[in-house]
Coordinates of C-alpha atoms in Angstrom, one line a residue:
M1 CA -19.1 8.0 -2.8
S2 CA -19.1 8.4 1.0
V3 CA -19.2 6.3 4.1
V4 CA -19.6 8.2 7.4
S5 CA -23.2 8.7 8.5
V6 CA -23.8 12.1 10.3
E7 CA -27.5 12.1 10.6
D8 CA -30.0 9.2 10.6
R9 CA -33.2 9.8 8.9
R10 CA -35.4 7.7 11.2
S11 CA -38.3 10.0 11.8
A12 CA -42.0 9.8 12.0
M13 CA -42.2 10.0 8.2
D14 CA -40.1 7.4 6.4
S15 CA -38.7 7.7 2.9
E16 CA -41.8 6.5 1.1
E17 CA -44.0 9.1 2.9
R18 CA -41.7 11.9 1.8
T19 CA -41.9 10.8 -1.9
S20 CA -45.7 11.0 -1.7
S21 CA -45.5 14.8 -1.6
I22 CA -43.4 15.1 -4.8
P23 CA -45.5 16.1 -7.8
S24 CA -45.8 13.6 -10.5
S25 CA -45.6 14.2 -14.3
G26 CA -47.7 11.3 -15.3
G27 CA -45.7 8.6 -13.5
G28 CA -43.1 8.4 -16.3
D29 CA -39.3 8.4 -16.0
G30 CA -39.3 12.2 -15.8
S31 CA -41.0 12.2 -12.4
L32 CA -38.4 9.9 -11.0
D33 CA -35.4 11.8 -12.4
R34 CA -36.0 14.8 -10.0
L35 CA -35.8 12.7 -6.8
L36 CA -32.0 12.6 -6.7
P37 CA -29.4 15.2 -7.7
S38 CA -27.7 14.8 -11.0
L39 CA -24.1 13.6 -11.0
S40 CA -21.3 15.7 -12.3
P41 CA -20.7 15.5 -16.1
G42 CA -18.1 13.0 -17.1
L43 CA -18.3 11.0 -13.8
S44 CA -17.5 7.4 -14.4
P45 CA -16.8 4.4 -12.1
R46 CA -13.2 3.2 -11.7
K47 CA -12.7 0.1 -13.7
R48 CA -11.4 -1.9 -10.8
T49 CA -14.4 -1.2 -8.6
T50 CA -17.7 -3.0 -9.0
S51 CA -20.9 -1.3 -7.9
Q52 CA -24.2 -3.0 -7.0
C53 CA -27.5 -1.3 -6.3
L54 CA -30.4 -2.6 -4.2
C55 CA -33.9 -1.2 -4.5
G56 CA -37.2 -2.3 -3.1
G57 CA -40.0 -1.2 -0.8
S58 CA -39.8 -0.3 2.8
A59 CA -39.1 -3.4 5.0
S60 CA -38.5 -5.6 1.9
G61 CA -35.2 -6.8 3.3
K62 CA -32.8 -4.7 1.2
T63 CA -30.3 -4.3 4.0
T64 CA -30.4 -8.0 4.9
V65 CA -29.8 -8.9 1.3
A66 CA -26.8 -6.5 1.2
R67 CA -25.3 -7.9 4.4
K68 CA -25.6 -11.4 3.2
I69 CA -24.0 -10.5 -0.1
I70 CA -21.1 -8.9 1.8
E71 CA -20.7 -12.0 4.1
A72 CA -20.7 -14.4 1.1
L73 CA -18.4 -12.2 -1.0
D74 CA -15.4 -12.6 1.3
V75 CA -13.8 -9.7 -0.5
P76 CA -11.7 -7.0 1.3
W77 CA -12.9 -3.4 1.3
V78 CA -16.6 -3.6 0.7
V79 CA -18.6 -0.4 1.3
L80 CA -22.3 -0.4 2.0
L81 CA -24.0 3.0 1.3
S82 CA -27.6 3.5 2.5
M83 CA -30.0 6.2 1.4
D84 CA -31.3 6.3 4.9
S85 CA -28.2 8.2 6.0
F86 CA -26.5 11.3 5.1
Y87 CA -22.8 11.1 4.2
K88 CA -19.7 13.4 4.2
K89 CA -16.4 11.4 4.2
T90 CA -15.1 10.2 0.9
V91 CA -14.4 6.6 0.1
Y92 CA -11.1 5.6 -1.4
G93 CA -10.0 2.2 -2.8
A94 CA -13.3 0.2 -2.3
S95 CA -13.3 -3.0 -4.3
V96 CA -17.1 -3.4 -4.1
I97 CA -19.7 -0.6 -3.4
I98 CA -23.3 -1.6 -2.5
F99 CA -25.8 1.2 -2.7
E100 CA -29.3 0.5 -1.2
G101 CA -32.5 2.4 -0.7
I102 CA -36.1 2.6 -1.7
M103 CA -35.3 5.3 -4.3
A104 CA -32.0 3.7 -5.5
F105 CA -33.2 3.4 -9.1
A106 CA -34.6 7.0 -9.3
D107 CA -31.7 8.7 -11.1
K108 CA -30.7 7.8 -14.7
E109 CA -27.2 9.0 -14.4
L110 CA -26.6 7.0 -11.2
L111 CA -28.0 3.9 -12.9
Q112 CA -25.4 4.3 -15.6
L113 CA -22.6 4.0 -13.1
L114 CA -23.9 0.7 -11.6
D115 CA -22.7 -2.7 -12.7
M116 CA -25.7 -4.6 -11.3
K117 CA -29.2 -3.4 -10.4
I118 CA -31.1 -5.6 -7.9
F119 CA -34.7 -5.3 -6.9
V120 CA -35.8 -7.0 -3.6
D121 CA -39.4 -8.1 -4.1
T122 CA -41.2 -9.0 -0.9
D123 CA -44.9 -9.6 -0.4
S124 CA -46.7 -6.5 0.8
D125 CA -48.3 -8.4 3.7
I126 CA -44.8 -9.4 5.0
R127 CA -43.5 -5.9 4.6
L128 CA -46.5 -4.6 6.6
V129 CA -45.9 -7.1 9.4
R130 CA -42.2 -6.1 9.5
R131 CA -43.2 -2.4 9.7
L132 CA -45.6 -3.1 12.5
R133 CA -42.9 -4.9 14.5
R134 CA -40.3 -2.3 13.8
D135 CA -42.4 0.8 14.4
I136 CA -44.0 -0.5 17.5
T137 CA -40.9 -1.9 19.2
E138 CA -38.2 0.5 17.9
R139 CA -40.1 3.8 17.4
G140 CA -42.8 3.7 20.0
R141 CA -45.8 3.9 17.7
D142 CA -49.2 2.3 18.2
I143 CA -50.8 -0.3 15.8
E144 CA -53.5 2.1 14.6
G145 CA -51.0 4.8 13.8
V146 CA -48.7 2.5 11.8
I147 CA -51.6 1.0 9.8
K148 CA -53.0 4.5 9.1
Q149 CA -49.6 5.7 8.0
Y150 CA -49.1 2.6 5.8
N151 CA -52.5 3.0 4.0
K152 CA -52.3 6.8 3.5
F153 CA -48.6 7.2 2.6
V154 CA -46.5 4.1 2.3
K155 CA -48.6 1.8 0.1
P156 CA -49.6 4.5 -2.4
A157 CA -46.0 5.8 -2.6
F158 CA -44.7 2.3 -3.2
E159 CA -47.2 1.7 -6.0
Q160 CA -46.5 5.1 -7.7
Y161 CA -42.8 5.5 -7.3
I162 CA -41.0 2.3 -6.2
E163 CA -42.8 -0.7 -7.9
P164 CA -42.5 0.8 -11.4
T165 CA -38.7 0.9 -11.1
M166 CA -38.6 -2.9 -10.9
R167 CA -38.5 -3.0 -14.7
L168 CA -35.0 -1.4 -14.5
A169 CA -33.6 -4.3 -12.4
D170 CA -31.1 -6.8 -13.8
I171 CA -32.1 -9.2 -11.1
V172 CA -35.3 -9.5 -9.0
V173 CA -34.9 -11.2 -5.7
P174 CA -38.2 -12.6 -4.4
R175 CA -38.5 -13.2 -0.6
G176 CA -35.5 -11.0 0.2
G177 CA -32.8 -12.3 2.5
G178 CA -34.3 -15.8 2.6
N179 CA -33.5 -16.4 -1.1
M180 CA -30.0 -17.8 -0.8
V181 CA -30.1 -19.1 -4.4
A182 CA -30.4 -15.6 -5.8
I183 CA -27.8 -14.2 -3.3
D184 CA -25.3 -16.9 -4.4
L185 CA -25.9 -16.0 -8.1
I186 CA -25.2 -12.3 -7.3
V187 CA -22.1 -13.2 -5.4
Q188 CA -20.8 -15.3 -8.3
H189 CA -21.4 -12.5 -10.7
V190 CA -19.6 -10.0 -8.6
H191 CA -16.6 -12.3 -8.3
S192 CA -16.7 -12.7 -12.1
Q193 CA -16.6 -8.9 -12.5
L194 CA -13.7 -8.5 -10.2
E195 CA -11.7 -11.2 -12.0
E196 CA -12.4 -9.6 -15.4
R197 CA -11.2 -6.2 -14.2
E198 CA -8.2 -7.7 -12.4
L199 CA -8.4 -5.9 -9.1
S200 CA -4.8 -5.0 -9.3
V201 CA -3.8 -2.0 -11.5
R202 CA -0.2 -2.6 -10.9
A203 CA 0.5 -4.7 -14.0
A204 CA -0.8 -2.0 -16.2
L205 CA 1.3 0.6 -14.4
A206 CA 4.4 -1.5 -14.9
S207 CA 4.3 -1.3 -18.6
A208 CA 2.6 2.1 -19.2
H209 CA 5.7 4.3 -19.5
Q210 CA 8.5 2.0 -20.5
A211 CA 11.5 3.6 -22.3
Q212 CA 10.1 7.1 -21.8
P213 CA 12.2 9.9 -20.4
L214 CA 11.7 10.9 -16.8
P215 CA 9.3 13.7 -16.3
Q216 CA 10.4 17.3 -15.9
T217 CA 8.5 17.5 -12.6
L218 CA 11.1 15.1 -11.1
S219 CA 14.0 16.5 -9.1
V220 CA 16.7 14.0 -8.0
L221 CA 19.3 15.0 -5.4
E222 CA 22.7 15.4 -6.9
S223 CA 24.6 12.1 -6.7
T224 CA 27.6 13.4 -4.8
P225 CA 30.1 11.0 -3.2
Q226 CA 28.4 11.9 0.1
V227 CA 24.9 10.9 -1.1
R228 CA 26.2 7.7 -2.8
G229 CA 28.1 6.8 0.3
M230 CA 24.9 7.1 2.4
H231 CA 23.0 5.0 -0.2
T232 CA 25.7 2.4 0.0
I233 CA 25.2 2.0 3.7
I234 CA 21.4 2.0 3.9
R235 CA 21.1 -0.3 0.9
N236 CA 23.4 -2.9 2.4
K237 CA 21.5 -5.8 3.9
E238 CA 24.3 -6.2 6.5
T239 CA 23.9 -2.7 7.9
S240 CA 22.9 -2.6 11.5
R241 CA 19.6 -1.0 12.5
D242 CA 21.4 1.9 14.3
E243 CA 23.4 2.7 11.2
F244 CA 20.4 2.4 9.0
I245 CA 18.5 4.9 11.0
F246 CA 21.4 7.3 11.4
Y247 CA 22.2 7.5 7.7
S248 CA 18.6 7.5 6.6
K249 CA 18.0 10.5 8.8
R250 CA 21.0 12.3 7.2
L251 CA 19.5 11.7 3.7
M252 CA 16.1 12.8 4.9
R253 CA 17.5 16.1 6.1
L254 CA 19.1 16.7 2.7
L255 CA 15.9 15.7 0.9
I256 CA 13.7 18.0 2.9
E257 CA 16.2 20.9 2.4
R258 CA 16.0 20.2 -1.4
A259 CA 12.2 20.1 -1.3
L260 CA 12.0 23.5 0.4
S261 CA 14.0 25.1 -2.4
F262 CA 10.9 24.5 -4.7
L263 CA 8.6 26.5 -2.5
P264 CA 7.7 30.0 -3.8
S265 CA 9.8 32.9 -2.4
Q266 CA 10.0 36.6 -2.7
V267 CA 12.6 39.3 -2.2
H268 CA 12.8 40.5 1.4
V269 CA 15.2 43.2 2.5
V270 CA 16.5 43.2 6.1
Q271 CA 19.0 45.4 8.0
T272 CA 22.1 43.8 9.3
P273 CA 23.6 44.6 12.8
Q274 CA 26.0 46.9 10.9
G275 CA 23.1 49.0 9.7
E276 CA 23.4 47.8 6.1
D277 CA 20.6 46.4 3.9
Y278 CA 20.6 42.8 2.9
E279 CA 18.4 41.6 0.0
G280 CA 17.3 38.1 0.9
R281 CA 14.4 35.8 0.2
T282 CA 11.4 34.8 2.3
F283 CA 8.7 32.1 1.8
H284 CA 5.8 33.5 -0.2
G285 CA 2.8 31.5 0.8
K286 CA 0.3 31.1 3.6
R287 CA 1.6 28.0 5.4
I288 CA 3.7 24.8 5.0
T289 CA 2.1 21.6 6.0
G290 CA 3.7 18.2 6.1
V291 CA 1.6 15.0 5.5
S292 CA 3.2 11.6 6.1
I293 CA 2.0 8.4 4.5
L294 CA 2.1 6.0 7.4
R295 CA 4.0 4.2 8.6
A296 CA 7.4 4.8 6.8
G297 CA 6.6 8.4 5.8
E298 CA 6.3 9.3 9.5
T299 CA 10.1 8.8 9.9
M300 CA 10.6 11.9 7.8
E301 CA 8.6 14.2 10.1
P302 CA 11.6 15.1 12.5
A303 CA 13.6 16.3 9.5
L304 CA 10.8 18.5 8.4
R305 CA 10.3 19.9 11.9
A306 CA 14.0 20.6 12.2
V307 CA 13.9 23.0 9.2
C308 CA 10.4 24.4 9.3
K309 CA 9.4 26.2 12.5
D310 CA 5.8 25.5 13.7
V311 CA 5.1 23.2 10.7
R312 CA 1.7 21.5 10.9
I313 CA 1.6 17.7 10.4
G314 CA -1.1 15.5 8.9
K315 CA -1.1 11.7 8.6
I316 CA -2.6 9.3 6.0
L317 CA -2.5 5.5 6.6
I318 CA -2.5 3.7 3.3
Q319 CA -1.8 0.0 3.3
T320 CA -1.4 -2.4 0.4
N321 CA -3.7 -5.3 0.5
Q322 CA -1.6 -8.4 0.3
D323 CA -4.2 -10.4 -1.7
T324 CA -5.1 -7.7 -4.3
G325 CA -2.1 -5.5 -4.3
E326 CA -4.4 -2.5 -4.0
P327 CA -3.8 0.5 -1.7
E328 CA -6.5 0.9 1.0
L329 CA -7.1 4.0 3.0
H330 CA -7.4 3.1 6.7
Y331 CA -6.9 6.4 8.6
L332 CA -6.9 10.1 7.7
R333 CA -6.0 13.1 9.9
L334 CA -5.4 16.4 8.2
P335 CA -5.0 19.9 9.7
K336 CA -7.9 22.3 9.4
D337 CA -7.9 24.8 6.5
I338 CA -5.2 22.9 4.6
S339 CA -6.6 24.1 1.2
E340 CA -4.4 27.1 1.0
D341 CA -1.2 25.4 2.2
H342 CA 1.8 24.2 0.4
V343 CA 1.9 20.5 1.3
I344 CA 5.0 18.3 1.6
L345 CA 3.8 14.7 1.1
M346 CA 6.3 12.3 2.6
D347 CA 6.8 8.6 1.9
C348 CA 10.2 6.8 2.2
T349 CA 9.9 4.6 -0.9
V350 CA 7.6 4.7 -3.9
S351 CA 7.5 1.6 -6.2
T352 CA 4.3 1.6 -8.3
G353 CA 3.0 4.9 -7.1
A354 CA -0.4 3.6 -6.2
A355 CA -0.3 4.7 -2.5
A356 CA 1.2 8.1 -3.4
M357 CA -1.5 8.7 -6.0
M358 CA -4.2 7.8 -3.5
A359 CA -2.6 10.2 -1.0
V360 CA -2.5 13.0 -3.6
R361 CA -6.1 12.3 -4.5
V362 CA -7.0 12.7 -0.8
L363 CA -5.3 16.1 -0.7
L364 CA -7.0 17.2 -3.8
D365 CA -10.4 16.2 -2.4
H366 CA -9.5 18.5 0.6
D367 CA -9.1 21.4 -1.9
V368 CA -5.3 21.4 -1.8
Q369 CA -4.1 22.8 -5.2
E370 CA -2.2 20.3 -7.2
D371 CA 0.7 22.7 -7.9
K372 CA 1.2 23.2 -4.2
I373 CA 1.9 19.5 -3.5
L374 CA 5.5 18.3 -3.2
L375 CA 6.0 14.5 -3.1
V376 CA 9.2 13.6 -1.3
S377 CA 10.7 10.1 -1.1
L378 CA 14.1 8.7 -0.3
L379 CA 13.9 6.2 -3.2
M380 CA 11.5 5.8 -6.1
A381 CA 11.1 3.3 -9.0
E382 CA 10.9 4.7 -12.5
M383 CA 7.4 3.2 -12.7
G384 CA 6.2 5.1 -9.7
V385 CA 7.7 8.4 -10.9
H386 CA 5.9 8.0 -14.3
S387 CA 2.6 7.0 -12.7
V388 CA 2.5 9.9 -10.3
A389 CA 3.6 12.4 -13.0
Y390 CA 1.1 11.1 -15.5
A391 CA -1.8 11.2 -13.1
F392 CA -0.8 14.5 -11.5
P393 CA 1.4 16.5 -13.9
Q394 CA 1.6 19.6 -11.6
V395 CA 2.8 17.7 -8.5
K396 CA 6.6 18.2 -7.9
I397 CA 8.5 15.0 -7.2
I398 CA 11.7 15.1 -5.2
T399 CA 13.8 12.1 -4.3
T400 CA 17.4 11.1 -3.6
A401 CA 17.6 8.3 -6.2
V402 CA 15.5 6.6 -8.9
D403 CA 15.9 2.8 -9.5
K404 CA 14.9 1.4 -12.9
K405 CA 13.1 -1.8 -12.1
V406 CA 10.5 -3.5 -9.9
N407 CA 10.3 -7.3 -9.4
D408 CA 7.3 -9.6 -9.7
L409 CA 6.3 -8.6 -6.2
F410 CA 6.6 -4.9 -7.2
H411 CA 9.6 -4.3 -4.9
I412 CA 12.1 -1.8 -6.1
I413 CA 15.2 -3.3 -7.7
P414 CA 18.0 -3.0 -6.5
G415 CA 16.1 -1.2 -3.9
I416 CA 16.5 -0.7 -0.1
G417 CA 14.3 -3.5 1.3
N418 CA 11.2 -2.8 3.4
F419 CA 12.1 0.6 4.8
G420 CA 9.5 0.5 7.7
D421 CA 10.6 -2.9 8.9
R422 CA 14.3 -2.0 8.8
Y423 CA 13.8 1.3 10.5
F424 CA 11.4 0.1 13.2
G425 CA 13.1 -3.3 13.7
T426 CA 9.9 -5.2 12.8
D427 CA 11.6 -7.6 10.4
A428 CA 13.1 -9.6 13.2
P429 CA 12.4 -13.4 13.4
P430 CA 9.6 -14.2 15.8
D431 CA 11.9 -16.1 18.2
W432 CA 14.1 -13.0 18.9
S433 CA 13.9 -11.4 22.3
D434 CA 13.2 -7.7 22.9
E435 CA 17.0 -7.2 23.6
D436 CA 17.8 -8.6 20.1
M437 CA 15.5 -6.0 18.6
D438 CA 18.0 -3.3 19.5
E439 CA 20.6 -4.4 17.0
P440 CA 19.1 -6.7 14.4
S441 CA 21.2 -7.9 11.5
Y442 CA 20.3 -7.9 7.9

C-alpha cells in the first residue's frame, strides 16, 4: 500500500471514460479482473490492520463517505488511498486503510484482502448534477460538453462496469455522505474489528520465545569490569545528566567498534616505511551507511562518524503510539543508492523490538539485503532480541547487554530508563528553569 500522490489523474477523460475502451468478455467477472494488476502470490493483510474498500459511480460521494468515516473513527494512523492518484511511498503501521475508487471492486485478489466492501449508491440524476457543477467550475468545461461526455462515456461505462459490482458489496450506502446511519454502522464495525485483533502485537511478542536460548545472530559485548562499571553509572537513577552522556558515549564507541568487526573484510598487503610488506585487512564492500532510529538512535551517530570516514547517515523517525502501543513511521530520509550498502541500524534501547522490526522492514523495502543489516543497541530485552531474530534471521544484532524482562508497560527491567529523556534532559519537571536543565537529577 502507498500514500504519496505523484500525479493526479484529473484530465478531460475521467476514470469511467477510460474503462469504456476496455474490451468486454460478456460482462462477467473475467472482464473486470483485467482492470487492475494482480497482487503478488501469498500477499495477505496484517492481522492488526483493518482495510475498508469504497466503490461507486463518479460523483457518488465516495470520498465524502471516506472522510466522514475517518472523522467518526477517531483512530490514530488512518490512511486513505484513492484510485484517482498514483502512488510510490510505502505505508507502514496503518491501523485502518480505506481504499476508494470507481473500479475498487474490479480485482478478485484485492477483494480477498479487504475486511469490508462498501458500495456508495447515489441517484444518477444527483451524480450528473454534481458532475456538471464540478466540471464547469473546476475544469472549465461547458454544459453541452459535460452532458455529451456523460451520455457517451460515463453512463454506459457505469452501467457496464461499475453497477454490476454492487453485488460484491458487504454494505450498500444509499445517498452517500448524507447517510449518517450507515456511516455510524460502518464505524462501529471497524472499531469491533480493531478490538478483536487487539491493535497491539506486544502481548504476543512477550510470550512468543520464553525460555528459548538467545539466537546465534546476537553478539553481546564482553562484560568486562570496564563495561559493567559504565553500565552501573548509566543505569543509576541518581547519575547526573553530564555523567550519563559521558559514559553513554564511551559505551557507544565500544559498541560501534564491535559492530564494525562483523563487516566483511579481505586481505590487503601494504608496504611499511621500512620497505617491508604487511598483510592486513580492508573493508570488502561498496559502502557503510548508518541509519538512526530517531530520536535516541541519533545519539550514536557521532560514535559512528568517529570511526568511519565519510560515512553516510540516514534517519527514520518511529514513535510508539501511547494508546495502541504500536510503532508509527513519521519520517524517513535515506541516502540514495543504499541498496548495495552495509547498513548499521542504530537505536539505544530495544524492548519489544517492534520499532526495530519496522525499521528493518523499511530498509528491506529499499532493497537493502537482510544479511547486510547490523542492528546495534546499547541495551536490549530478551523479548526484543528474539522478535527481531525470528522476523529477520539474517540481521546481525550487537548490543552491550541483554536484560531478561519487560514490565507491564513494556519497559526493560532492570533497564536504563527512557534513554532519550535522560540524554536530552527532557524528563525534567515542567516548573524547572532552563538553567536547571543543565544538570537534572534522577
